[in-house]
Amino acid sequence: AQRVTQPEKLLSVFKGAPVELKCNYSYSGSPELFWYVQYSRQRLQLLLRHISRESIKGFTADLNKGETSFHLKKPFAQEEDSAMYYCALSGSGYSTLTFGKGTMLLVSP
Amino acid sequence: DAMVIQNPRYQVTQFGKPVTLSCSQTLNHNVMYWYQQKSSQAPKLLFHYYDKDFNNEADTPDNFQSRRPNTSFCFLDIRSPGLGDAAMYLCATSTRGVGNIQYFGAGTRLSVL
């Protein structure tokens, strides 16, 4: 069975502080990992995926297979980063997603 | 310019009264998904279609059914809603393949009285 764990329900930081949203997964094969974000009153949307190895809005995430982690990082948080962040996993050969419970990021001025 | 459209945004039904939620897409994606999301929980996949091929998750209750009459539309039917079915229902689409992006609708919030 595949599982995604986001240990923090809420992460509160000040503007300009570094941010790390944790994500750990359990999957026996080779997974695809994603971060989806939901801003206030907006729909759920892709932030980034590990297959693309890109940085979006200053966020990066590295897949660590040894630690089975895909933590989301940003060196300097901005107020507009406040949102709900979901880590998600897609198993090999499938396009369906298993989501974590999400972490609410609050960035205060 | 919304690409995945869910109607209605809010739906109120009575206990046991059948209800249908709808989803349409302008992306011409061949995969469509229905998720249930309860408060403070992860979106949970109910089922999905690869074109016309229906794929039900093992733990999706029989009370939930789906129809996809064509590429653009997909419906979620709840035959006899219970109080525990009150939730946000999300529709998403993607092209077929691992690692492909899912595009979500704004969701329908279902209340059961």
CSV table of C-alpha atoms in Angstrom, one decimal:
chain,number,residue,atom,x,y,z
A,1,ALA,CA,0.0,0.0,0.0
A,2,GLN,CA,1.2,3.5,-0.6
A,3,ARG,CA,1.0,6.2,2.0
A,4,VAL,CA,2.0,9.9,2.2
A,5,THR,CA,2.6,11.5,5.6
A,6,GLN,CA,2.7,15.2,6.3
A,7,PRO,CA,3.5,15.4,10.0
A,8,GLU,CA,2.6,19.1,10.5
A,9,LYS,CA,-1.0,20.3,10.2
A,10,LEU,CA,0.1,23.9,10.6
A,11,LEU,CA,3.4,25.8,10.0
A,12,SER,CA,3.6,29.4,11.0
A,13,VAL,CA,6.6,31.5,10.1
A,14,PHE,CA,7.5,35.2,9.7
A,15,LYS,CA,8.1,36.8,6.3
A,16,GLY,CA,11.7,36.3,5.2
A,17,ALA,CA,12.2,33.1,7.3
A,18,PRO,CA,13.1,29.8,5.7
A,19,VAL,CA,10.4,27.3,5.2
A,20,GLU,CA,10.5,23.5,5.1
A,21,LEU,CA,7.3,21.5,4.7
A,22,LYS,CA,7.9,17.8,5.4
A,23,CYS,CA,6.6,14.9,3.4
A,24,ASN,CA,7.4,11.3,3.8
A,25,TYR,CA,6.1,8.5,1.8
A,26,SER,CA,5.7,4.7,1.8
A,27,TYR,CA,5.8,2.9,-1.5
A,28,SER,CA,7.6,-0.3,-2.6
A,29,GLY,CA,8.3,0.8,-6.2
A,30,SER,CA,9.6,3.9,-7.8
A,31,PRO,CA,7.2,6.7,-7.1
A,32,GLU,CA,6.4,10.0,-8.7
A,33,LEU,CA,6.1,12.8,-6.1
A,34,PHE,CA,4.2,16.1,-6.3
A,35,TRP,CA,3.4,19.1,-4.3
A,36,TYR,CA,-0.1,20.6,-4.9
A,37,VAL,CA,-1.1,23.9,-3.4
A,38,GLN,CA,-4.5,25.5,-2.6
A,39,TYR,CA,-4.6,29.2,-2.0
A,40,SER,CA,-7.5,30.8,-0.2
A,41,ARG,CA,-10.7,30.5,-2.3
A,42,GLN,CA,-8.8,28.9,-5.2
A,43,ARG,CA,-8.7,25.5,-6.6
A,44,LEU,CA,-6.1,22.9,-5.9
A,45,GLN,CA,-3.2,23.2,-8.4
A,46,LEU,CA,0.2,21.7,-9.0
A,47,LEU,CA,3.1,23.6,-7.5
A,48,LEU,CA,5.9,21.3,-8.6
A,49,ARG,CA,6.8,17.7,-9.3
A,50,HIS,CA,10.0,15.9,-8.8
A,51,ILE,CA,10.2,14.6,-12.4
A,52,SER,CA,10.6,18.2,-13.6
A,53,ARG,CA,13.3,19.1,-11.1
A,54,GLU,CA,12.2,22.7,-11.3
A,55,SER,CA,11.9,25.6,-8.9
A,56,ILE,CA,8.4,27.3,-8.8
A,57,LYS,CA,7.8,30.5,-6.9
A,58,GLY,CA,11.1,30.0,-5.1
A,59,PHE,CA,10.1,26.5,-3.9
A,60,THR,CA,12.2,23.4,-4.4
A,61,ALA,CA,11.8,19.8,-3.4
A,62,ASP,CA,14.3,17.0,-3.6
A,63,LEU,CA,13.3,13.3,-3.7
A,64,ASN,CA,15.4,11.4,-1.1
A,65,LYS,CA,14.8,7.7,-1.7
A,66,GLY,CA,17.0,6.7,1.2
A,67,GLU,CA,14.9,8.7,3.6
A,68,THR,CA,11.7,8.3,1.5
A,69,SER,CA,11.1,12.0,1.8
A,70,PHE,CA,10.1,14.8,-0.5
A,71,HIS,CA,10.3,17.9,1.6
A,72,LEU,CA,9.3,21.3,0.2
A,73,LYS,CA,11.7,24.2,0.9
A,74,LYS,CA,11.9,27.9,0.3
A,75,PRO,CA,14.7,30.1,1.6
A,76,PHE,CA,12.7,33.2,2.2
A,77,ALA,CA,8.9,32.9,2.8
A,78,GLN,CA,6.6,35.6,1.5
A,79,GLU,CA,3.1,36.4,2.7
A,80,GLU,CA,1.6,35.3,-0.6
A,81,ASP,CA,2.9,31.8,0.2
A,82,SER,CA,0.2,31.3,2.8
A,83,ALA,CA,-1.8,28.4,1.6
A,84,MET,CA,-2.6,24.7,2.1
A,85,TYR,CA,0.1,22.4,0.7
A,86,TYR,CA,-0.5,18.8,-0.1
A,87,CYS,CA,2.2,16.3,-0.9
A,88,ALA,CA,1.1,13.5,-3.3
A,89,LEU,CA,2.4,10.3,-4.7
A,90,SER,CA,1.7,8.5,-8.0
A,91,GLY,CA,2.8,4.8,-8.1
A,92,SER,CA,4.7,3.4,-11.0
A,93,GLY,CA,2.5,2.7,-14.0
A,94,TYR,CA,-0.4,4.7,-12.7
A,95,SER,CA,-1.6,8.3,-12.9
A,96,THR,CA,-3.8,8.2,-9.8
A,97,LEU,CA,-2.6,10.2,-6.8
A,98,THR,CA,-2.4,9.5,-3.1
A,99,PHE,CA,-2.5,12.7,-1.1
A,100,GLY,CA,-1.1,13.5,2.4
A,101,LYS,CA,-3.4,15.3,4.8
A,102,GLY,CA,-1.8,18.7,4.0
A,103,THR,CA,0.1,21.4,5.9
A,104,MET,CA,-1.3,24.9,6.3
A,105,LEU,CA,1.5,27.4,5.9
A,106,LEU,CA,0.9,30.8,7.4
A,107,VAL,CA,3.4,33.6,6.7
A,108,SER,CA,3.1,36.6,9.0
A,109,PRO,CA,4.4,40.1,8.2
B,1,ASP,CA,-11.3,30.4,-18.7
B,2,ALA,CA,-11.9,27.7,-16.2
B,3,MET,CA,-10.8,24.4,-17.7
B,4,VAL,CA,-12.5,22.0,-15.2
B,5,ILE,CA,-15.9,23.2,-14.2
B,6,GLN,CA,-18.0,21.7,-11.4
B,7,ASN,CA,-21.6,22.4,-10.8
B,8,PRO,CA,-23.1,23.3,-8.6
B,9,ARG,CA,-20.6,24.8,-6.2
B,10,TYR,CA,-22.9,24.1,-3.2
B,11,GLN,CA,-25.4,21.3,-3.0
B,12,VAL,CA,-27.8,20.6,-0.2
B,13,THR,CA,-29.7,17.4,-0.2
B,14,GLN,CA,-31.8,15.4,2.2
B,15,PHE,CA,-30.9,12.2,3.9
B,16,GLY,CA,-31.5,9.4,1.5
B,17,LYS,CA,-32.4,11.6,-1.5
B,18,PRO,CA,-30.4,10.9,-4.6
B,19,VAL,CA,-28.1,13.6,-5.8
B,20,THR,CA,-25.9,14.1,-8.8
B,21,LEU,CA,-22.8,16.3,-9.1
B,22,SER,CA,-21.4,17.2,-12.4
B,23,CYS,CA,-18.0,18.0,-13.9
B,24,SER,CA,-17.1,19.2,-17.3
B,25,GLN,CA,-13.7,19.9,-18.9
B,26,THR,CA,-12.4,21.8,-21.9
B,27,LEU,CA,-8.9,20.2,-21.8
B,28,ASN,CA,-9.9,17.1,-23.9
B,29,HIS,CA,-8.1,15.0,-21.3
B,30,ASN,CA,-8.8,11.3,-21.4
B,31,VAL,CA,-8.7,10.7,-17.6
B,32,MET,CA,-11.2,12.1,-15.2
B,33,TYR,CA,-11.2,11.6,-11.4
B,34,TRP,CA,-13.6,12.1,-8.5
B,35,TYR,CA,-12.2,12.8,-5.0
B,36,GLN,CA,-14.0,13.1,-1.7
B,37,GLN,CA,-12.4,15.5,0.8
B,38,LYS,CA,-13.7,15.8,4.3
B,39,SER,CA,-12.7,18.6,6.7
B,40,SER,CA,-9.0,18.5,7.6
B,41,GLN,CA,-8.5,15.3,5.6
B,42,ALA,CA,-6.6,14.5,2.4
B,43,PRO,CA,-8.5,14.3,-0.9
B,44,LYS,CA,-9.5,10.6,-1.2
B,45,LEU,CA,-9.9,9.1,-4.7
B,46,LEU,CA,-13.3,7.5,-5.2
B,47,PHE,CA,-12.9,6.4,-8.9
B,48,HIS,CA,-11.6,7.4,-12.2
B,49,TYR,CA,-12.1,6.9,-15.9
B,50,TYR,CA,-9.5,6.1,-18.5
B,51,ASP,CA,-11.6,7.2,-21.5
B,52,LYS,CA,-14.7,5.0,-21.0
B,53,ASP,CA,-13.0,2.5,-18.7
B,54,PHE,CA,-14.3,2.9,-15.2
B,55,ASN,CA,-11.9,2.2,-12.3
B,56,ASN,CA,-13.4,2.0,-8.8
B,57,GLU,CA,-11.3,2.2,-5.7
B,58,ALA,CA,-11.6,-0.8,-3.5
B,59,ASP,CA,-13.0,1.1,-0.5
B,60,THR,CA,-15.4,3.3,-2.4
B,61,PRO,CA,-19.0,2.5,-1.1
B,62,ASP,CA,-21.5,1.1,-3.5
B,63,ASN,CA,-23.6,4.2,-2.7
B,64,PHE,CA,-21.3,6.1,-5.0
B,65,GLN,CA,-21.6,5.7,-8.8
B,66,SER,CA,-20.3,7.5,-11.8
B,67,ARG,CA,-21.1,8.1,-15.4
B,68,ARG,CA,-19.0,9.5,-18.2
B,69,PRO,CA,-21.3,9.9,-21.3
B,70,ASN,CA,-18.5,11.6,-23.3
B,71,THR,CA,-15.0,13.0,-23.0
B,72,SER,CA,-16.1,16.3,-21.6
B,73,PHE,CA,-18.5,15.3,-18.9
B,74,CYS,CA,-18.4,13.1,-15.8
B,75,PHE,CA,-21.1,12.7,-13.2
B,76,LEU,CA,-21.0,11.6,-9.6
B,77,ASP,CA,-24.2,10.0,-8.4
B,78,ILE,CA,-24.9,9.4,-4.7
B,79,ARG,CA,-27.8,7.0,-4.5
B,80,SER,CA,-28.8,7.4,-0.9
B,81,PRO,CA,-26.8,10.2,0.8
B,82,GLY,CA,-26.0,9.7,4.5
B,83,LEU,CA,-24.8,12.3,6.9
B,84,GLY,CA,-21.3,10.9,6.6
B,85,ASP,CA,-21.3,11.8,2.9
B,86,ALA,CA,-21.3,15.5,3.6
B,87,ALA,CA,-18.0,16.7,2.1
B,88,MET,CA,-16.2,18.6,-0.6
B,89,TYR,CA,-16.2,16.6,-3.9
B,90,LEU,CA,-13.4,17.4,-6.3
B,91,CYS,CA,-13.2,16.5,-10.0
B,92,ALA,CA,-9.9,16.4,-11.8
B,93,THR,CA,-8.6,15.6,-15.2
B,94,SER,CA,-5.3,14.6,-16.7
B,95,THR,CA,-3.7,13.0,-19.7
B,96,ARG,CA,-2.9,9.3,-19.3
B,97,GLY,CA,0.6,8.5,-17.9
B,98,VAL,CA,2.7,8.5,-14.8
B,99,GLY,CA,3.7,11.8,-13.5
B,100,ASN,CA,1.1,13.8,-15.4
B,101,ILE,CA,-0.4,16.8,-13.9
B,102,GLN,CA,-4.0,16.7,-12.6
B,103,TYR,CA,-6.1,19.7,-13.1
B,104,PHE,CA,-8.8,20.3,-10.5
B,105,GLY,CA,-12.2,21.9,-10.5
B,106,ALA,CA,-13.2,24.3,-7.7
B,107,GLY,CA,-15.2,21.5,-6.0
B,108,THR,CA,-18.8,21.0,-5.0
B,109,ARG,CA,-19.6,21.2,-1.3
B,110,LEU,CA,-22.3,18.8,-0.4
B,111,SER,CA,-24.5,19.2,2.7
B,112,VAL,CA,-26.8,16.4,3.8
B,113,LEU,CA,-29.7,17.4,6.1
